[in-house]
Amino acid sequence: MSSSSAAAEEGAAYWLRWQVFVCGALIVLPTAAAAALLPRLRRAAAPLRATDLWVPCWARLHPGWLLGYRAFALAAAVALLARNLAAHGLTVFYFYTQWTFLLVTIYFAFATAMSAHGCWAYSKKSSTSADLSHGFLNGDVENRDNSTSISAGRKKDETNKLVSYYEQIANEKRAGFWGRCMQIIYQTSAGATMLTDVTFWGLLVPLFYRDKFGLALVTDGMHSLNAVFLIVDSVLNNMPFPWYRMAFFVFWSCTYVTFQWVLHACGAISWWPYPFLDLSSSGAPVWYLGMAIAHIPCFFLYWLIVKAKHTYFPRMFPHAYVRTS
């Protein structure tokens, strides 16, 4: 008899197993710890500026390019999600993968809207300010590109212009409520995407689905493109990536597991989307503990990507890359 059938037949007895209480503690304790630490860590972090949401980290890149990329990523994500829904219905949301992909889609919807508003505000600024901010609007760029040599004095002048503009950005107003929501969704998506892709390709495919799981194009794409979309956006954007927002990543995953438990307790579903979520096995607490711990390296992995950008890009592109966060 399968574990899902056993759960359906045992009813309440299934939820009185010792594994349920241990696994429940592994859900409640991280959630409580994240909720307790979040206010303290948030007060110590630097505030998020409104311009961080839509100004690229590349000095000569017009904000419109970041807007264009975000709109493209949003359209592609919506198309993939719609195709999956059309093929399988709302049952796709039994899977953490679809939760994560939906969250990534929501992020790009927020990001596209913020970039569009930022570009509109940017277009209203004086031409002088715009010229100082991005060389592509300045006639000096054509002269620099066509010139075979640039004097040290001119390089210094260009650098001073960029520094002057980005000092203005540093004094911009703080992000509002929706801007902070966008930042939270961005970092939650980043951690969840790393967890989804690492779990799928490193655990589920080789151990559970190797012989009985056929990788469809849409499924394959969702476990790859979600990370690609976000990483490219991270390369272009100027948003900070503080550690304390890992708490929202924990909230997100715990909400998903709670959702699965409620579905099974109400009898709405008799099978587990992921084998390691099944509570009938004596090894269930080990799986739950392992997945809880995995949140730390997965979030740290994406943090490393952003950290590497801030560390190496200024050295590789000293006149093009400007970090203001």
CSV table of C-alpha atoms in Angstrom, one decimal:
chain,number,residue,atom,x,y,z
A,1,MET,CA,0.0,0.0,0.0
A,2,SER,CA,1.4,3.4,-0.9
A,3,SER,CA,2.0,6.1,1.7
A,4,SER,CA,-0.7,8.3,0.1
A,5,SER,CA,-3.3,5.5,0.3
A,6,ALA,CA,-2.2,4.8,3.9
A,7,ALA,CA,-2.7,8.4,4.8
A,8,ALA,CA,-6.2,8.5,3.3
A,9,GLU,CA,-7.2,5.3,5.2
A,10,GLU,CA,-5.6,6.1,8.5
A,11,GLY,CA,-7.2,9.5,8.7
A,12,ALA,CA,-6.5,11.2,12.1
A,13,ALA,CA,-4.1,8.5,13.1
A,14,TYR,CA,-1.8,9.6,10.3
A,15,TRP,CA,-1.5,13.0,12.0
A,16,LEU,CA,-0.8,11.6,15.4
A,17,ARG,CA,2.5,10.1,14.4
A,18,TRP,CA,5.6,11.3,16.2
A,19,GLN,CA,7.1,12.4,12.9
A,20,VAL,CA,4.3,14.9,12.5
A,21,PHE,CA,5.2,16.7,15.8
A,22,VAL,CA,8.9,16.7,15.0
A,23,CYS,CA,8.4,18.0,11.5
A,24,GLY,CA,5.9,20.6,12.8
A,25,ALA,CA,8.5,21.9,15.2
A,26,LEU,CA,10.9,22.1,12.2
A,27,ILE,CA,8.4,24.4,10.6
A,28,VAL,CA,7.3,26.5,13.6
A,29,LEU,CA,10.8,27.1,15.1
A,30,PRO,CA,12.4,28.6,11.9
A,31,THR,CA,9.3,30.7,11.3
A,32,ALA,CA,9.3,32.0,14.9
A,33,ALA,CA,13.1,32.7,14.8
A,34,ALA,CA,12.8,34.6,11.5
A,35,ALA,CA,9.9,36.7,12.9
A,36,ALA,CA,11.8,37.5,16.1
A,37,LEU,CA,15.0,38.5,14.4
A,38,LEU,CA,13.5,40.4,11.4
A,39,PRO,CA,12.7,43.7,13.2
A,40,ARG,CA,16.1,43.9,14.9
A,41,LEU,CA,18.1,43.2,11.7
A,42,ARG,CA,15.9,45.5,9.6
A,43,ARG,CA,16.6,48.5,11.9
A,44,ALA,CA,20.4,48.0,11.4
A,45,ALA,CA,20.2,47.8,7.6
A,46,ALA,CA,20.6,50.8,5.2
A,47,PRO,CA,17.4,52.1,3.8
A,48,LEU,CA,16.2,51.3,0.3
A,49,ARG,CA,16.2,54.3,-2.0
A,50,ALA,CA,13.5,54.8,-4.6
A,51,THR,CA,16.1,55.0,-7.4
A,52,ASP,CA,17.6,51.6,-6.5
A,53,LEU,CA,14.4,50.1,-8.0
A,54,TRP,CA,14.9,51.3,-11.5
A,55,VAL,CA,18.3,52.9,-12.1
A,56,PRO,CA,20.8,50.4,-13.6
A,57,CYS,CA,24.2,49.9,-12.1
A,58,TRP,CA,25.8,50.7,-15.4
A,59,ALA,CA,26.6,54.4,-15.9
A,60,ARG,CA,25.9,54.6,-19.6
A,61,LEU,CA,22.9,52.3,-19.7
A,62,HIS,CA,19.6,54.1,-20.1
A,63,PRO,CA,17.0,53.0,-17.6
A,64,GLY,CA,14.8,52.1,-20.6
A,65,TRP,CA,17.0,49.1,-21.3
A,66,LEU,CA,16.3,47.7,-17.8
A,67,LEU,CA,12.6,48.4,-18.4
A,68,GLY,CA,12.7,46.6,-21.7
A,69,TYR,CA,14.4,43.6,-20.2
A,70,ARG,CA,12.0,43.4,-17.3
A,71,ALA,CA,9.0,43.7,-19.7
A,72,PHE,CA,10.5,40.9,-21.8
A,73,ALA,CA,11.1,38.6,-18.8
A,74,LEU,CA,7.5,39.3,-17.6
A,75,ALA,CA,6.0,38.4,-20.9
A,76,ALA,CA,8.1,35.2,-21.1
A,77,ALA,CA,7.2,34.2,-17.6
A,78,VAL,CA,3.5,34.8,-18.1
A,79,ALA,CA,3.6,32.8,-21.4
A,80,LEU,CA,5.3,29.8,-19.7
A,81,LEU,CA,2.9,30.0,-16.7
A,82,ALA,CA,-0.2,30.3,-18.9
A,83,ARG,CA,0.9,27.3,-21.0
A,84,ASN,CA,1.4,25.2,-17.9
A,85,LEU,CA,-2.0,26.2,-16.5
A,86,ALA,CA,-3.7,25.4,-19.8
A,87,ALA,CA,-2.1,22.0,-19.9
A,88,HIS,CA,-2.6,20.9,-16.3
A,89,GLY,CA,-5.0,23.4,-14.6
A,90,LEU,CA,-4.7,24.9,-11.1
A,91,THR,CA,-3.3,21.6,-9.8
A,92,VAL,CA,0.1,22.8,-10.9
A,93,PHE,CA,0.1,25.0,-7.8
A,94,TYR,CA,0.4,21.9,-5.7
A,95,PHE,CA,4.1,22.2,-6.5
A,96,TYR,CA,6.6,24.6,-5.0
A,97,THR,CA,8.1,25.1,-8.4
A,98,GLN,CA,4.9,26.8,-9.6
A,99,TRP,CA,4.7,28.9,-6.4
A,100,THR,CA,8.3,30.1,-7.0
A,101,PHE,CA,7.7,30.7,-10.7
A,102,LEU,CA,4.5,32.7,-9.9
A,103,LEU,CA,6.5,34.7,-7.4
A,104,VAL,CA,9.2,35.5,-10.0
A,105,THR,CA,6.4,36.5,-12.4
A,106,ILE,CA,5.0,38.8,-9.7
A,107,TYR,CA,8.4,40.3,-9.1
A,108,PHE,CA,8.8,41.2,-12.8
A,109,ALA,CA,5.4,42.7,-12.9
A,110,PHE,CA,6.4,44.9,-9.9
A,111,ALA,CA,9.8,45.6,-11.5
A,112,THR,CA,8.3,46.5,-14.9
A,113,ALA,CA,5.9,48.9,-13.3
A,114,MET,CA,8.6,50.5,-11.1
A,115,SER,CA,11.0,50.9,-14.1
A,116,ALA,CA,8.2,52.4,-16.2
A,117,HIS,CA,7.5,55.0,-13.5
A,118,GLY,CA,11.2,55.6,-13.0
A,119,CYS,CA,11.7,56.2,-16.8
A,120,TRP,CA,8.8,58.6,-16.8
A,121,ALA,CA,10.3,60.5,-13.9
A,122,TYR,CA,13.7,60.4,-15.6
A,123,SER,CA,12.3,61.9,-18.8
A,124,LYS,CA,11.0,64.8,-16.7
A,125,LYS,CA,14.4,65.7,-15.4
A,126,SER,CA,16.4,68.5,-16.9
A,127,SER,CA,18.5,67.6,-19.9
A,128,THR,CA,21.6,68.7,-18.0
A,129,SER,CA,20.9,66.2,-15.2
A,130,ALA,CA,20.2,63.5,-17.7
A,131,ASP,CA,23.4,64.3,-19.6
A,132,LEU,CA,25.4,64.0,-16.4
A,133,SER,CA,23.7,60.7,-15.5
A,134,HIS,CA,24.1,58.8,-18.7
A,135,GLY,CA,26.7,59.5,-21.5
A,136,PHE,CA,24.4,58.2,-24.2
A,137,LEU,CA,22.5,61.5,-24.2
A,138,ASN,CA,25.6,63.5,-24.3
A,139,GLY,CA,27.3,64.5,-27.5
A,140,ASP,CA,30.6,63.8,-25.8
A,141,VAL,CA,30.1,60.1,-26.1
A,142,GLU,CA,30.3,60.2,-29.9
A,143,ASN,CA,33.4,62.2,-29.6
A,144,ARG,CA,34.9,59.8,-27.1
A,145,ASP,CA,34.0,56.8,-29.3
A,146,ASN,CA,35.4,58.3,-32.4
A,147,SER,CA,38.6,59.5,-30.8
A,148,THR,CA,41.6,57.3,-30.9
A,149,SER,CA,43.0,58.6,-27.6
A,150,ILE,CA,41.5,60.3,-24.5
A,151,SER,CA,43.5,62.5,-22.3
A,152,ALA,CA,43.8,61.8,-18.6
A,153,GLY,CA,42.2,65.1,-17.9
A,154,ARG,CA,39.1,64.2,-19.9
A,155,LYS,CA,38.8,60.8,-18.2
A,156,LYS,CA,38.9,62.6,-14.9
A,157,ASP,CA,36.2,65.0,-16.0
A,158,GLU,CA,34.0,62.1,-17.1
A,159,THR,CA,34.5,60.4,-13.8
A,160,ASN,CA,33.7,63.5,-11.9
A,161,LYS,CA,30.4,63.9,-13.8
A,162,LEU,CA,29.4,60.3,-13.0
A,163,VAL,CA,30.4,60.7,-9.3
A,164,SER,CA,28.4,63.9,-9.2
A,165,TYR,CA,25.3,62.3,-10.6
A,166,TYR,CA,25.4,59.2,-8.4
A,167,GLU,CA,26.0,61.4,-5.3
A,168,GLN,CA,22.6,63.0,-6.3
A,169,ILE,CA,21.1,59.5,-6.4
A,170,ALA,CA,22.5,58.7,-3.0
A,171,ASN,CA,20.5,61.6,-1.6
A,172,GLU,CA,17.2,60.5,-3.3
A,173,LYS,CA,14.2,59.8,-1.2
A,174,ARG,CA,13.6,56.4,0.3
A,175,ALA,CA,11.5,53.8,-1.4
A,176,GLY,CA,7.9,53.6,-0.4
A,177,PHE,CA,5.7,50.7,0.6
A,178,TRP,CA,5.4,49.2,-2.9
A,179,GLY,CA,9.1,49.6,-3.5
A,180,ARG,CA,9.9,47.7,-0.3
A,181,CYS,CA,7.4,45.0,-1.4
A,182,MET,CA,9.3,44.7,-4.6
A,183,GLN,CA,12.6,44.3,-2.8
A,184,ILE,CA,11.1,41.6,-0.5
A,185,ILE,CA,9.6,39.7,-3.5
A,186,TYR,CA,13.0,40.0,-5.3
A,187,GLN,CA,15.0,38.5,-2.5
A,188,THR,CA,12.4,35.8,-1.7
A,189,SER,CA,12.3,34.8,-5.4
A,190,ALA,CA,16.1,34.6,-5.4
A,191,GLY,CA,16.3,32.2,-2.5
A,192,ALA,CA,13.3,30.2,-3.6
A,193,THR,CA,14.6,29.9,-7.2
A,194,MET,CA,18.0,28.6,-5.9
A,195,LEU,CA,16.2,26.1,-3.6
A,196,THR,CA,13.9,25.0,-6.4
A,197,ASP,CA,16.5,24.4,-9.1
A,198,VAL,CA,19.1,22.8,-6.7
A,199,THR,CA,16.4,20.5,-5.3
A,200,PHE,CA,15.0,19.6,-8.7
A,201,TRP,CA,18.3,19.0,-10.6
A,202,GLY,CA,20.4,17.8,-7.7
A,203,LEU,CA,17.8,15.7,-5.7
A,204,LEU,CA,14.5,14.9,-7.4
A,205,VAL,CA,15.8,14.0,-10.9
A,206,PRO,CA,18.7,11.8,-10.0
A,207,LEU,CA,17.1,10.1,-6.9
A,208,PHE,CA,13.3,10.0,-7.4
A,209,TYR,CA,12.4,10.9,-11.0
A,210,ARG,CA,15.3,9.3,-12.9
A,211,ASP,CA,13.3,6.4,-14.3
A,212,LYS,CA,9.7,7.6,-14.2
A,213,PHE,CA,9.9,11.3,-14.9
A,214,GLY,CA,9.9,12.6,-18.4
A,215,LEU,CA,11.3,16.1,-18.6
A,216,ALA,CA,8.9,18.2,-20.7
A,217,LEU,CA,10.0,21.4,-22.3
A,218,VAL,CA,7.9,23.6,-20.0
A,219,THR,CA,9.0,21.8,-16.8
A,220,ASP,CA,12.6,21.9,-17.9
A,221,GLY,CA,12.3,25.6,-18.7
A,222,MET,CA,10.7,26.5,-15.4
A,223,HIS,CA,13.6,24.9,-13.5
A,224,SER,CA,16.1,26.9,-15.5
A,225,LEU,CA,14.7,30.1,-16.8
A,226,ASN,CA,13.5,31.3,-13.4
A,227,ALA,CA,17.2,31.6,-12.3
A,228,VAL,CA,18.3,33.0,-15.6
A,229,PHE,CA,15.7,35.7,-15.6
A,230,LEU,CA,16.6,36.8,-12.0
A,231,ILE,CA,20.4,36.6,-12.4
A,232,VAL,CA,20.3,38.8,-15.6
A,233,ASP,CA,18.1,41.3,-13.8
A,234,SER,CA,20.6,41.3,-10.9
A,235,VAL,CA,23.5,42.0,-13.3
A,236,LEU,CA,21.6,45.0,-14.6
A,237,ASN,CA,19.9,46.4,-11.5
A,238,ASN,CA,21.3,48.4,-8.6
A,239,MET,CA,19.2,46.8,-5.8
A,240,PRO,CA,20.9,45.8,-2.5
A,241,PHE,CA,20.7,42.3,-1.2
A,242,PRO,CA,20.8,42.4,2.6
A,243,TRP,CA,20.9,39.2,4.6
A,244,TYR,CA,18.0,39.9,6.9
A,245,ARG,CA,15.4,39.5,4.1
A,246,MET,CA,16.1,35.8,4.2
A,247,ALA,CA,13.4,35.8,6.8
A,248,PHE,CA,10.8,36.3,4.1
A,249,PHE,CA,12.3,33.3,2.2
A,250,VAL,CA,11.7,31.2,5.3
A,251,PHE,CA,8.1,32.5,5.6
A,252,TRP,CA,7.5,31.6,2.0
A,253,SER,CA,8.7,28.0,2.3
A,254,CYS,CA,6.9,27.4,5.6
A,255,THR,CA,3.7,28.8,4.1
A,256,TYR,CA,4.0,26.3,1.2
A,257,VAL,CA,4.5,23.3,3.6
A,258,THR,CA,1.6,24.4,5.8
A,259,PHE,CA,-0.5,24.7,2.6
A,260,GLN,CA,0.4,21.1,1.8
A,261,TRP,CA,-0.4,19.9,5.3
A,262,VAL,CA,-3.8,21.6,5.3
A,263,LEU,CA,-4.7,20.1,1.9
A,264,HIS,CA,-3.8,16.6,3.2
A,265,ALA,CA,-5.6,17.1,6.5
A,266,CYS,CA,-8.8,18.2,4.7
A,267,GLY,CA,-8.6,15.3,2.3
A,268,ALA,CA,-8.3,17.6,-0.8
A,269,ILE,CA,-5.2,15.7,-2.0
A,270,SER,CA,-4.0,12.1,-1.2
A,271,TRP,CA,-0.5,12.3,-2.7
A,272,TRP,CA,2.6,14.3,-1.9
A,273,PRO,CA,4.0,16.5,-4.7
A,274,TYR,CA,7.5,15.8,-3.3
A,275,PRO,CA,8.3,12.4,-1.8
A,276,PHE,CA,10.4,13.9,1.1
A,277,LEU,CA,7.3,15.7,2.4
A,278,ASP,CA,5.5,12.4,3.2
A,279,LEU,CA,5.1,12.1,7.0
A,280,SER,CA,4.6,8.4,7.1
A,281,SER,CA,8.3,7.6,6.9
A,282,SER,CA,10.4,7.4,10.0
A,283,GLY,CA,13.0,9.4,8.0
A,284,ALA,CA,10.7,12.3,7.4
A,285,PRO,CA,12.2,14.5,10.2
A,286,VAL,CA,15.6,14.1,8.6
A,287,TRP,CA,14.3,15.2,5.2
A,288,TYR,CA,12.5,18.2,6.8
A,289,LEU,CA,15.6,19.2,8.7
A,290,GLY,CA,17.7,18.9,5.6
A,291,MET,CA,15.4,21.1,3.6
A,292,ALA,CA,15.3,23.6,6.4
A,293,ILE,CA,19.0,23.8,6.5
A,294,ALA,CA,19.2,24.0,2.7
A,295,HIS,CA,17.6,27.4,2.8
A,296,ILE,CA,20.8,28.9,4.2
A,297,PRO,CA,23.2,27.9,1.4
A,298,CYS,CA,20.6,28.5,-1.3
A,299,PHE,CA,20.1,32.1,-0.1
A,300,PHE,CA,23.8,32.5,0.5
A,301,LEU,CA,24.5,31.3,-3.1
A,302,TYR,CA,22.5,34.1,-4.6
A,303,TRP,CA,24.0,36.6,-2.1
A,304,LEU,CA,27.4,35.5,-3.4
A,305,ILE,CA,26.3,36.3,-7.0
A,306,VAL,CA,25.3,39.8,-6.0
A,307,LYS,CA,28.5,40.2,-3.9
A,308,ALA,CA,30.7,39.0,-6.8
A,309,LYS,CA,29.0,41.6,-9.0
A,310,HIS,CA,29.8,44.4,-6.5
A,311,THR,CA,33.3,43.2,-6.0
A,312,TYR,CA,34.6,42.3,-9.5
A,313,PHE,CA,32.6,44.5,-11.8
A,314,PRO,CA,34.1,47.8,-10.5
A,315,ARG,CA,37.6,46.3,-11.2
A,316,MET,CA,36.7,44.9,-14.6
A,317,PHE,CA,34.6,48.0,-15.8
A,318,PRO,CA,35.9,50.9,-13.7
A,319,HIS,CA,34.4,53.6,-16.0
A,320,ALA,CA,31.1,51.8,-16.7
A,321,TYR,CA,30.0,50.2,-13.5
A,322,VAL,CA,28.9,52.4,-10.7
A,323,ARG,CA,27.7,51.0,-7.4
A,324,THR,CA,25.5,53.5,-5.3
A,325,SER,CA,24.0,51.0,-2.9
